[in-house]
Amino acid sequence: MARTPLTRDEVLSVAGDLVKQHGPEALSMRKLAAELGTAVTSIYWHVGNRESLLDALVQRTVADLGTIRPRGSGPQERVVSIARTLRRQLRAHPHLVAMVHERGLTEHMFLPVQQALVHEAHAAKLRGADAAEAVRAVLFQVVGHVLVERNRERAPVQRPGEEELWAGAKAVAAEDDRALARALAAPVDSERLFDTSVHALVKSLLGPAT
Amino acid sequence: MARTPLTRDEVLSVAGDLVKQHGPEALSMRKLAAELGTAVTSIYWHVGNRESLLDALVQRTVADLGTIRPRGSGPQERVVSIARTLRRQLRAHPHLVAMVHERGLTEHMFLPVQQALVHEAHAAKLRGADAAEAVRAVLFQVVGHVLVERNRERAPVQRPGEEELWAGAKAVAAEDDRALARALAAPVDSERLFDTSVHALVKSLLGPAT
DNA sequence: ACCTGAACACCGTTCAAGT
DNA sequence: ACCTGAACACCGTTCAAGT
């Protein structure tokens, strides 16, 4: 029954799989030990405790984050492309990204993106504090949107859902605009909404001064 | 030692206090029982179990959410005022708001805000699907920003922090823009950033078509 | 250096028994 | 109708003891 010697890497890798699948709250030291075929206490020798195990997983995630290659001709298009890529990356491993966030390593994780955004802001003739604020506005926008999306997806059936809220005859709110009521009753197309919002923000921030 | 009869309201109120102060993860049935001066099992008679206790707290929060009075002359100003108010409300009881979110009641909680935004979109001459998308874009923007803010505040010391990241001589990223490097090294003024972003978004969405 | 089981102090929940 | 303690099945962590 005796198994091959346990390694720190093996612990992290199996723990990472469990977290990716079911989230950090589903990771118990006892379950992990069972999965590894060792005594619970062996894990402690290799990784200290549960908290530092999770910390180590987070470090890995940050290190693994790829770089960003902006596409498009003008700065505005390229910023939108950066935003789209970032959204996709963040949505790929939601549990791990959430953990990175909780541990305050978001800034670190986003350094490459921020550099790419700085480059585009400069290309759009923004300088100094204006450029910094544009970069941060886009970053907040993207991360915020992803967090809202995540929350909506994780959430169970909305009660009452958008449909009931806006469909009924009592939907006075829609102010006699049937098309509006219909649009608000339909489920959110969050990818489309993401594009619209980013475009709108970028247009204001990087567009010609008015 | 025998205390006055336990009521469901009392359980909820004490539980609510504990959650407001230390978050839901700090609420254990045993601690709550101790606080109430009863046996752990008495709580179960009144509220079922831990999960439905938290559900009940969430219901209360949603019901307690006040209405919104937009200020300002034009639709753009008024939307910004709605956004500011919403941000303030969401930041007042972060733990409870997070729980509302997790339970998928966000939509319900935001009905009044959404109605107010619909009104302003109409005032800005938006109709149908365009109005709906503008309303949702603003809502996502505000909620997203608040979530990012919350995460940043909850997070421990950033390592490396923005300062080190952008200050060093190796900060090639800043592309010879000293003012930019300085701005990115300074801590985020997230209220100002919020205003900038919302203004930018609103200007694009509600402003004159270009 | 690495692994182990026993033990401690916590959980949420169920249940039969009390009044 | 309301409350109770005992018991069950879980936790994370420590520690002395093994090899």
CSV table of C-alpha atoms (C1' of nucleotides) in Angstrom, one decimal:
chain,number,residue,atom,x,y,z
A,1,MET,CA,0.0,0.0,0.0
A,2,ALA,CA,3.0,2.3,0.7
A,3,ARG,CA,3.2,4.9,-2.0
A,4,THR,CA,6.0,6.8,-3.6
A,5,PRO,CA,7.4,9.6,-1.5
A,6,LEU,CA,5.2,12.7,-1.3
A,7,THR,CA,6.5,15.9,-2.8
A,8,ARG,CA,5.5,19.5,-2.4
A,9,ASP,CA,4.8,19.8,-6.1
A,10,GLU,CA,2.5,16.8,-6.0
A,11,VAL,CA,0.5,18.3,-3.1
A,12,LEU,CA,0.2,21.6,-5.0
A,13,SER,CA,-0.8,20.0,-8.2
A,14,VAL,CA,-3.5,17.8,-6.8
A,15,ALA,CA,-4.8,20.6,-4.6
A,16,GLY,CA,-4.8,22.9,-7.6
A,17,ASP,CA,-7.0,20.4,-9.5
A,18,LEU,CA,-9.4,20.2,-6.7
A,19,VAL,CA,-9.6,24.0,-6.4
A,20,LYS,CA,-10.1,24.5,-10.1
A,21,GLN,CA,-13.0,22.1,-10.2
A,22,HIS,CA,-14.9,22.9,-7.0
A,23,GLY,CA,-13.4,26.1,-5.6
A,24,PRO,CA,-11.2,26.6,-2.5
A,25,GLU,CA,-14.0,26.0,0.0
A,26,ALA,CA,-14.2,22.4,-1.2
A,27,LEU,CA,-10.6,21.8,-0.4
A,28,SER,CA,-10.2,20.0,2.9
A,29,MET,CA,-7.0,18.8,4.2
A,30,ARG,CA,-8.5,15.4,4.9
A,31,LYS,CA,-10.0,15.1,1.4
A,32,LEU,CA,-6.7,16.1,-0.1
A,33,ALA,CA,-4.8,13.5,2.0
A,34,ALA,CA,-7.2,10.8,0.8
A,35,GLU,CA,-6.7,11.9,-2.8
A,36,LEU,CA,-2.9,11.7,-2.3
A,37,GLY,CA,-3.0,8.5,-0.4
A,38,THR,CA,-1.1,9.8,2.6
A,39,ALA,CA,-1.8,10.8,6.2
A,40,VAL,CA,-3.3,14.2,6.7
A,41,THR,CA,-0.4,15.3,8.7
A,42,SER,CA,2.2,14.6,5.9
A,43,ILE,CA,0.7,17.4,4.0
A,44,TYR,CA,1.6,19.8,6.8
A,45,TRP,CA,5.2,18.8,6.6
A,46,HIS,CA,5.4,19.8,3.0
A,47,VAL,CA,3.3,23.0,2.8
A,48,GLY,CA,2.9,24.2,6.4
A,49,ASN,CA,-0.9,24.6,6.6
A,50,ARG,CA,-4.0,25.1,4.6
A,51,GLU,CA,-3.5,28.8,4.2
A,52,SER,CA,0.0,28.7,2.9
A,53,LEU,CA,-1.0,25.9,0.6
A,54,LEU,CA,-3.6,28.2,-1.0
A,55,ASP,CA,-1.0,31.0,-1.0
A,56,ALA,CA,1.3,28.8,-3.0
A,57,LEU,CA,-1.5,28.0,-5.5
A,58,VAL,CA,-2.0,31.7,-6.0
A,59,GLN,CA,1.7,32.4,-6.6
A,60,ARG,CA,1.6,29.7,-9.3
A,61,THR,CA,-1.4,31.3,-11.0
A,62,VAL,CA,0.2,34.8,-11.0
A,63,ALA,CA,3.4,33.3,-12.5
A,64,ASP,CA,1.5,31.4,-15.1
A,65,LEU,CA,-0.3,34.4,-16.5
A,66,GLY,CA,0.6,34.9,-20.1
A,67,THR,CA,1.5,38.1,-21.8
A,68,ILE,CA,-0.9,40.1,-23.9
A,69,ARG,CA,-0.6,40.8,-27.7
A,70,PRO,CA,-2.9,43.7,-28.7
A,71,ARG,CA,-4.5,43.4,-32.1
A,72,GLY,CA,-6.0,46.2,-34.3
A,73,SER,CA,-4.8,49.3,-36.1
A,74,GLY,CA,-5.6,52.3,-33.9
A,75,PRO,CA,-5.0,52.7,-30.1
A,76,GLN,CA,-8.8,52.5,-29.4
A,77,GLU,CA,-9.1,49.2,-31.2
A,78,ARG,CA,-6.0,47.9,-29.5
A,79,VAL,CA,-7.2,48.8,-26.1
A,80,VAL,CA,-10.5,47.0,-26.8
A,81,SER,CA,-8.5,44.0,-27.9
A,82,ILE,CA,-6.5,44.1,-24.7
A,83,ALA,CA,-9.7,44.3,-22.7
A,84,ARG,CA,-11.2,41.3,-24.5
A,85,THR,CA,-8.1,39.2,-23.9
A,86,LEU,CA,-8.0,40.1,-20.3
A,87,ARG,CA,-11.6,39.2,-19.9
A,88,ARG,CA,-11.0,35.8,-21.5
A,89,GLN,CA,-8.0,35.1,-19.3
A,90,LEU,CA,-9.8,36.0,-16.1
A,91,ARG,CA,-12.7,33.8,-17.0
A,92,ALA,CA,-10.5,30.8,-17.7
A,93,HIS,CA,-9.7,30.0,-14.1
A,94,PRO,CA,-12.3,31.9,-12.1
A,95,HIS,CA,-11.6,30.2,-8.7
A,96,LEU,CA,-7.9,30.8,-8.9
A,97,VAL,CA,-8.4,34.4,-10.1
A,98,ALA,CA,-10.7,35.1,-7.2
A,99,MET,CA,-8.1,33.8,-4.8
A,100,VAL,CA,-5.4,36.0,-6.4
A,101,HIS,CA,-7.8,38.9,-5.8
A,102,GLU,CA,-8.5,38.0,-2.2
A,103,ARG,CA,-4.8,37.9,-1.5
A,104,GLY,CA,-4.1,41.3,-3.0
A,105,LEU,CA,-1.9,40.2,-5.8
A,106,THR,CA,-4.2,41.6,-8.5
A,107,GLU,CA,-1.9,44.5,-9.2
A,108,HIS,CA,1.1,42.2,-9.6
A,109,MET,CA,-0.9,39.9,-11.9
A,110,PHE,CA,-1.9,42.8,-14.1
A,111,LEU,CA,1.5,44.4,-14.6
A,112,PRO,CA,1.8,43.2,-18.2
A,113,VAL,CA,-1.6,44.4,-19.1
A,114,GLN,CA,-1.0,47.7,-17.5
A,115,GLN,CA,2.1,48.1,-19.5
A,116,ALA,CA,0.3,47.3,-22.7
A,117,LEU,CA,-2.4,49.8,-21.8
A,118,VAL,CA,0.2,52.5,-21.0
A,119,HIS,CA,1.7,52.0,-24.5
A,120,GLU,CA,-1.7,52.5,-26.2
A,121,ALA,CA,-2.6,55.5,-24.1
A,122,HIS,CA,0.7,57.1,-25.2
A,123,ALA,CA,-0.1,56.2,-28.8
A,124,ALA,CA,-3.4,58.0,-28.3
A,125,LYS,CA,-1.4,61.1,-27.3
A,126,LEU,CA,-2.3,60.9,-23.6
A,127,ARG,CA,0.4,61.9,-21.1
A,128,GLY,CA,1.1,61.9,-17.4
A,129,ALA,CA,-1.9,61.8,-15.0
A,130,ASP,CA,-4.4,61.6,-17.8
A,131,ALA,CA,-2.8,58.5,-19.2
A,132,ALA,CA,-2.6,56.9,-15.8
A,133,GLU,CA,-6.3,57.6,-15.1
A,134,ALA,CA,-7.3,56.2,-18.5
A,135,VAL,CA,-5.3,53.0,-17.9
A,136,ARG,CA,-6.8,52.5,-14.5
A,137,ALA,CA,-10.3,53.2,-15.7
A,138,VAL,CA,-10.1,50.5,-18.3
A,139,LEU,CA,-8.6,48.1,-15.9
A,140,PHE,CA,-11.3,48.7,-13.3
A,141,GLN,CA,-13.9,48.5,-16.0
A,142,VAL,CA,-12.7,45.1,-17.2
A,143,VAL,CA,-12.1,43.5,-13.8
A,144,GLY,CA,-15.4,44.9,-12.5
A,145,HIS,CA,-17.4,43.6,-15.4
A,146,VAL,CA,-15.8,40.1,-15.0
A,147,LEU,CA,-16.7,40.1,-11.3
A,148,VAL,CA,-20.3,41.1,-12.0
A,149,GLU,CA,-20.5,38.4,-14.7
A,150,ARG,CA,-19.1,35.8,-12.4
A,151,ASN,CA,-21.5,36.7,-9.6
A,152,ARG,CA,-24.4,36.5,-12.0
A,153,GLU,CA,-23.4,33.1,-13.3
A,154,ARG,CA,-22.7,31.6,-9.9
A,155,ALA,CA,-26.0,33.0,-8.6
A,156,PRO,CA,-29.0,30.6,-8.6
A,157,VAL,CA,-32.2,31.3,-10.4
A,158,GLN,CA,-33.1,35.0,-10.0
A,159,ARG,CA,-36.3,35.4,-8.1
A,160,PRO,CA,-38.0,37.4,-9.4
A,161,GLY,CA,-36.1,37.1,-12.7
A,162,GLU,CA,-35.7,39.9,-15.2
A,163,GLU,CA,-38.6,38.5,-17.2
A,164,GLU,CA,-41.2,38.8,-14.6
A,165,LEU,CA,-39.9,42.1,-13.4
A,166,TRP,CA,-40.3,43.8,-16.7
A,167,ALA,CA,-42.9,41.8,-18.5
A,168,GLY,CA,-46.0,42.3,-16.3
A,169,ALA,CA,-48.6,44.9,-17.1
A,170,LYS,CA,-47.5,46.7,-14.0
A,171,ALA,CA,-44.2,47.5,-15.6
A,172,VAL,CA,-45.0,51.2,-15.5
A,173,ALA,CA,-41.2,51.7,-15.2
A,174,ALA,CA,-40.8,51.0,-18.9
A,175,GLU,CA,-42.6,54.3,-19.6
A,176,ASP,CA,-44.7,53.1,-22.5
A,177,ASP,CA,-41.6,51.9,-24.4
A,178,ARG,CA,-42.5,48.4,-25.4
A,179,ALA,CA,-39.2,47.7,-27.1
A,180,LEU,CA,-37.4,48.8,-24.0
A,181,ALA,CA,-39.5,46.6,-21.8
A,182,ARG,CA,-38.8,43.7,-24.1
A,183,ALA,CA,-35.1,44.4,-24.1
A,184,LEU,CA,-34.9,44.6,-20.3
A,185,ALA,CA,-36.9,41.3,-20.0
A,186,ALA,CA,-34.5,39.5,-22.2
A,187,PRO,CA,-31.4,37.9,-20.5
A,188,VAL,CA,-28.3,39.9,-20.5
A,189,ASP,CA,-25.9,39.2,-23.4
A,190,SER,CA,-22.9,40.0,-21.3
A,191,GLU,CA,-20.3,39.7,-24.0
A,192,ARG,CA,-22.1,42.2,-26.1
A,193,LEU,CA,-22.6,44.5,-23.1
A,194,PHE,CA,-18.9,44.2,-22.3
A,195,ASP,CA,-18.0,45.3,-25.8
A,196,THR,CA,-20.5,48.2,-25.7
A,197,SER,CA,-19.2,49.4,-22.4
A,198,VAL,CA,-15.6,49.2,-23.2
A,199,HIS,CA,-16.1,50.9,-26.5
A,200,ALA,CA,-18.0,53.7,-24.9
A,201,LEU,CA,-15.4,54.2,-22.2
A,202,VAL,CA,-12.5,54.0,-24.5
A,203,LYS,CA,-14.1,56.4,-27.0
A,204,SER,CA,-14.5,59.0,-24.2
A,205,LEU,CA,-11.1,58.5,-22.7
A,206,LEU,CA,-8.9,58.1,-25.8
A,207,GLY,CA,-11.0,59.8,-28.4
A,208,PRO,CA,-10.5,63.4,-29.7
A,209,ALA,CA,-11.0,66.0,-26.9
A,210,THR,CA,-14.3,67.8,-27.2
B,1,MET,CA,-30.4,31.9,34.4
B,2,ALA,CA,-33.5,31.1,32.3
B,3,ARG,CA,-33.9,33.9,29.8
B,4,THR,CA,-37.0,35.4,28.1
B,5,PRO,CA,-38.4,33.3,25.3
B,6,LEU,CA,-36.4,33.3,22.1
B,7,THR,CA,-38.0,34.8,19.0
B,8,ARG,CA,-37.1,34.5,15.3
B,9,ASP,CA,-36.7,38.3,15.2
B,10,GLU,CA,-34.2,38.2,18.0
B,11,VAL,CA,-32.1,35.5,16.3
B,12,LEU,CA,-32.1,37.4,13.0
B,13,SER,CA,-31.2,40.7,14.7
B,14,VAL,CA,-28.3,39.3,16.7
B,15,ALA,CA,-27.1,37.3,13.7
B,16,GLY,CA,-27.3,40.4,11.5
B,17,ASP,CA,-25.1,42.3,13.9
B,18,LEU,CA,-22.5,39.6,13.9
B,19,VAL,CA,-22.5,39.4,10.1
B,20,LYS,CA,-22.3,43.2,9.7
B,21,GLN,CA,-19.2,43.3,11.9
B,22,HIS,CA,-17.2,40.3,10.9
B,23,GLY,CA,-18.8,38.8,7.8
B,24,PRO,CA,-20.9,35.7,7.3
B,25,GLU,CA,-17.9,33.3,7.7
B,26,ALA,CA,-17.6,34.5,11.3
B,27,LEU,CA,-21.1,33.5,12.1
B,28,SER,CA,-21.2,30.1,13.8
B,29,MET,CA,-24.3,28.6,15.2
B,30,ARG,CA,-22.6,27.9,18.5
B,31,LYS,CA,-21.2,31.4,18.8
B,32,LEU,CA,-24.7,32.8,18.0
B,33,ALA,CA,-26.3,30.6,20.6
B,34,ALA,CA,-23.8,31.8,23.2
B,35,GLU,CA,-24.5,35.4,22.3
B,36,LEU,CA,-28.2,34.7,22.6
B,37,GLY,CA,-27.9,32.7,25.8
B,38,THR,CA,-29.7,29.6,24.5
B,39,ALA,CA,-28.9,26.1,23.4
B,40,VAL,CA,-27.6,25.8,19.9
B,41,THR,CA,-30.5,23.7,18.9
B,42,SER,CA,-33.1,26.3,19.9
B,43,ILE,CA,-31.9,28.4,17.0
B,44,TYR,CA,-32.8,25.5,14.6
B,45,TRP,CA,-36.4,25.5,15.8
B,46,HIS,CA,-36.7,29.2,14.9
B,47,VAL,CA,-34.8,29.5,11.6
B,48,GLY,CA,-34.4,26.0,10.3
B,49,ASN,CA,-30.6,26.0,9.7
B,50,ARG,CA,-27.6,28.2,9.0
B,51,GLU,CA,-28.3,28.6,5.4
B,52,SER,CA,-31.9,29.8,5.7
B,53,LEU,CA,-30.8,32.1,8.5
B,54,LEU,CA,-28.5,33.8,6.1
B,55,ASP,CA,-31.2,33.8,3.5
B,56,ALA,CA,-33.5,35.6,5.9
B,57,LEU,CA,-30.8,38.2,6.5
B,58,VAL,CA,-30.5,38.8,2.8
B,59,GLN,CA,-34.3,39.2,2.4
B,60,ARG,CA,-34.2,41.9,5.1
B,61,THR,CA,-31.4,43.7,3.4
B,62,VAL,CA,-33.1,43.8,0.0
B,63,ALA,CA,-36.3,45.0,1.6
B,64,ASP,CA,-34.5,47.7,3.5
B,65,LEU,CA,-32.9,49.2,0.5
B,66,GLY,CA,-34.0,52.8,0.1
B,67,THR,CA,-35.2,54.5,-3.0
B,68,ILE,CA,-33.0,56.8,-5.1
B,69,ARG,CA,-33.5,60.5,-5.7
B,70,PRO,CA,-31.5,61.7,-8.7
B,71,ARG,CA,-30.1,65.2,-8.5
B,72,GLY,CA,-28.9,67.5,-11.3
B,73,SER,CA,-30.3,69.3,-14.3
B,74,GLY,CA,-29.6,67.2,-17.4
B,75,PRO,CA,-29.9,63.4,-17.8
B,76,GLN,CA,-26.2,62.9,-17.8
B,77,GLU,CA,-25.7,64.7,-14.5
B,78,ARG,CA,-28.6,62.8,-13.1
B,79,VAL,CA,-27.3,59.4,-14.1
B,80,VAL,CA,-24.0,60.3,-12.5
B,81,SER,CA,-25.8,61.2,-9.3
B,82,ILE,CA,-27.7,57.9,-9.4
B,83,ALA,CA,-24.4,56.1,-9.8
B,84,ARG,CA,-22.8,57.9,-6.9
B,85,THR,CA,-25.8,57.2,-4.6
B,86,LEU,CA,-25.8,53.5,-5.6
B,87,ARG,CA,-22.0,53.3,-4.9
B,88,ARG,CA,-22.6,54.8,-1.4
B,89,GLN,CA,-25.4,52.4,-0.6
B,90,LEU,CA,-23.5,49.4,-1.7
B,91,ARG,CA,-20.5,50.4,0.3
B,92,ALA,CA,-22.5,50.9,3.5
B,93,HIS,CA,-23.1,47.2,4.3
B,94,PRO,CA,-20.5,45.4,2.2
B,95,HIS,CA,-21.0,42.0,3.8
B,96,LEU,CA,-24.7,41.9,3.4
B,97,VAL,CA,-24.6,43.3,-0.1
B,98,ALA,CA,-22.1,40.5,-1.0
B,99,MET,CA,-24.5,38.0,0.4
B,100,VAL,CA,-27.4,39.4,-1.7
B,101,HIS,CA,-25.2,39.1,-4.7
B,102,GLU,CA,-24.3,35.5,-4.0
B,103,ARG,CA,-27.9,34.6,-3.7
B,104,GLY,CA,-28.8,36.0,-7.0
B,105,LEU,CA,-31.1,38.8,-5.7
B,106,THR,CA,-29.1,41.6,-7.1
B,107,GLU,CA,-31.6,42.2,-9.9
B,108,HIS,CA,-34.4,42.4,-7.4
B,109,MET,CA,-32.4,44.8,-5.2
B,110,PHE,CA,-31.6,47.0,-8.1
B,111,LEU,CA,-35.2,47.4,-9.5
B,112,PRO,CA,-35.6,51.0,-8.2
B,113,VAL,CA,-32.3,52.1,-9.5
B,114,GLN,CA,-33.0,50.5,-12.8
B,115,GLN,CA,-36.3,52.3,-13.1
B,116,ALA,CA,-34.6,55.6,-12.3
B,117,LEU,CA,-32.0,54.9,-15.0
B,118,VAL,CA,-34.6,54.1,-17.5
B,119,HIS,CA,-36.3,57.4,-16.8
B,120,GLU,CA,-33.0,59.3,-17.5
B,121,ALA,CA,-32.2,57.3,-20.6
B,122,HIS,CA,-35.6,58.3,-21.9
B,123,ALA,CA,-35.0,61.9,-21.0
B,124,ALA,CA,-31.8,61.6,-23.1
B,125,LYS,CA,-33.9,60.5,-26.0
B,126,LEU,CA,-32.7,56.9,-26.0
B,127,ARG,CA,-35.4,54.3,-26.9
B,128,GLY,CA,-35.8,50.5,-27.0
B,129,ALA,CA,-32.8,48.3,-27.0
B,130,ASP,CA,-30.4,51.2,-26.9
B,131,ALA,CA,-31.9,52.5,-23.7
B,132,ALA,CA,-31.8,49.1,-22.2
B,133,GLU,CA,-28.2,48.6,-23.0
B,134,ALA,CA,-27.2,52.0,-21.6
B,135,VAL,CA,-29.1,51.2,-18.4
B,136,ARG,CA,-27.3,47.9,-18.0
B,137,ALA,CA,-23.9,49.3,-19.0
B,138,VAL,CA,-24.1,51.9,-16.2
B,139,LEU,CA,-25.4,49.3,-13.7
B,140,PHE,CA,-22.6,46.9,-14.5
B,141,GLN,CA,-20.1,49.7,-14.4
B,142,VAL,CA,-21.1,50.8,-10.9
B,143,VAL,CA,-21.5,47.4,-9.4
B,144,GLY,CA,-18.2,46.3,-11.0
B,145,HIS,CA,-16.4,49.3,-9.7
B,146,VAL,CA,-17.7,48.7,-6.2
B,147,LEU,CA,-16.6,45.0,-6.3
B,148,VAL,CA,-13.1,45.9,-7.4
B,149,GLU,CA,-12.9,48.6,-4.7
B,150,ARG,CA,-14.0,46.2,-2.1
B,151,ASN,CA,-11.5,43.6,-3.1
B,152,ARG,CA,-8.7,46.1,-3.0
B,153,GLU,CA,-9.6,47.3,0.4
B,154,ARG,CA,-10.1,43.8,1.8
B,155,ALA,CA,-6.8,42.7,0.3
B,156,PRO,CA,-3.7,42.9,2.6
B,157,VAL,CA,-0.6,44.9,1.7
B,158,GLN,CA,0.1,44.6,-2.0
B,159,ARG,CA,3.4,42.9,-2.7
B,160,PRO,CA,4.8,44.4,-4.7
B,161,GLY,CA,2.7,47.5,-4.3
B,162,GLU,CA,2.1,50.0,-7.1
B,163,GLU,CA,4.9,52.2,-5.7
B,164,GLU,CA,7.7,49.7,-6.2
B,165,LEU,CA,6.3,48.5,-9.5
B,166,TRP,CA,6.4,51.9,-11.1
B,167,ALA,CA,9.1,53.7,-9.2
B,168,GLY,CA,12.2,51.7,-10.0
B,169,ALA,CA,14.6,52.7,-12.7
B,170,LYS,CA,13.6,49.5,-14.5
B,171,ALA,CA,10.1,50.9,-15.0
B,172,VAL,CA,10.7,51.0,-18.7
B,173,ALA,CA,7.0,50.5,-19.1
B,174,ALA,CA,6.4,54.2,-18.3
B,175,GLU,CA,8.0,55.0,-21.7
B,176,ASP,CA,10.0,58.1,-20.5
B,177,ASP,CA,6.9,59.8,-19.1
B,178,ARG,CA,7.9,60.7,-15.6
B,179,ALA,CA,4.6,62.2,-14.7
B,180,LEU,CA,2.9,59.0,-15.8
B,181,ALA,CA,5.2,56.9,-13.7
B,182,ARG,CA,4.6,59.1,-10.7
B,183,ALA,CA,0.8,58.9,-11.3
B,184,LEU,CA,0.9,55.1,-11.5
B,185,ALA,CA,3.0,54.9,-8.4
B,186,ALA,CA,0.6,56.9,-6.4
B,187,PRO,CA,-2.3,55.0,-4.6
B,188,VAL,CA,-5.6,54.9,-6.5
B,189,ASP,CA,-8.0,57.7,-5.6
B,190,SER,CA,-10.9,55.4,-6.3
B,191,GLU,CA,-13.7,57.9,-5.8
B,192,ARG,CA,-12.1,60.2,-8.4
B,193,LEU,CA,-11.6,57.2,-10.7
B,194,PHE,CA,-15.2,56.3,-10.2
B,195,ASP,CA,-16.3,59.7,-11.2
B,196,THR,CA,-14.1,59.8,-14.2
B,197,SER,CA,-15.2,56.4,-15.5
B,198,VAL,CA,-18.9,57.0,-15.0
B,199,HIS,CA,-18.7,60.4,-16.7
B,200,ALA,CA,-16.8,59.0,-19.6
B,201,LEU,CA,-19.2,56.1,-20.0
B,202,VAL,CA,-22.3,58.3,-19.7
B,203,LYS,CA,-21.0,60.9,-22.1
B,204,SER,CA,-20.5,58.2,-24.7
B,205,LEU,CA,-23.8,56.5,-24.1
B,206,LEU,CA,-26.2,59.4,-23.5
B,207,GLY,CA,-24.3,62.1,-25.3
B,208,PRO,CA,-25.0,63.4,-28.8
B,209,ALA,CA,-24.6,60.8,-31.4
B,210,THR,CA,-21.3,61.2,-33.4
C,1,DA,C1',14.3,14.0,6.5
C,2,DC,C1',9.9,12.4,6.2
C,3,DC,C1',5.7,10.0,7.8
C,4,DT,C1',2.2,8.5,11.2
C,5,DG,C1',-2.0,8.1,14.5
C,6,DA,C1',-3.9,10.1,18.5
C,7,DA,C1',-5.8,14.0,20.4
C,8,DC,C1',-7.7,18.8,20.7
C,9,DA,C1',-10.8,22.3,19.8
C,10,DC,C1',-13.7,23.5,16.7
C,11,DC,C1',-17.9,23.0,13.1
C,12,DG,C1',-23.4,22.1,11.4
C,13,DT,C1',-27.1,19.1,12.0
C,14,DT,C1',-30.3,15.4,13.8
C,15,DC,C1',-33.0,13.4,17.2
C,16,DA,C1',-35.2,11.6,21.1
C,17,DA,C1',-36.6,13.4,25.3
C,18,DG,C1',-38.2,16.9,28.1
C,19,DT,C1',-41.8,20.8,29.6
D,1,DA,C1',-45.1,25.0,21.0
D,2,DC,C1',-40.7,25.5,22.5
D,3,DC,C1',-36.3,24.1,24.5
D,4,DT,C1',-32.6,20.8,25.8
D,5,DG,C1',-28.2,17.7,25.8
D,6,DA,C1',-26.2,13.9,23.6
D,7,DA,C1',-24.5,12.2,19.5
D,8,DC,C1',-22.8,12.1,14.6
D,9,DA,C1',-19.9,13.3,11.0
D,10,DC,C1',-17.2,16.5,9.7
D,11,DC,C1',-13.2,20.3,10.1
D,12,DG,C1',-7.8,22.4,10.8
D,13,DT,C1',-3.9,21.8,13.6
D,14,DT,C1',-0.4,20.2,17.1
D,15,DC,C1',2.6,16.9,18.8
D,16,DA,C1',5.1,13.1,20.4
D,17,DA,C1',6.6,9.0,18.4
D,18,DG,C1',8.2,6.3,14.8
D,19,DT,C1',11.6,5.1,10.7
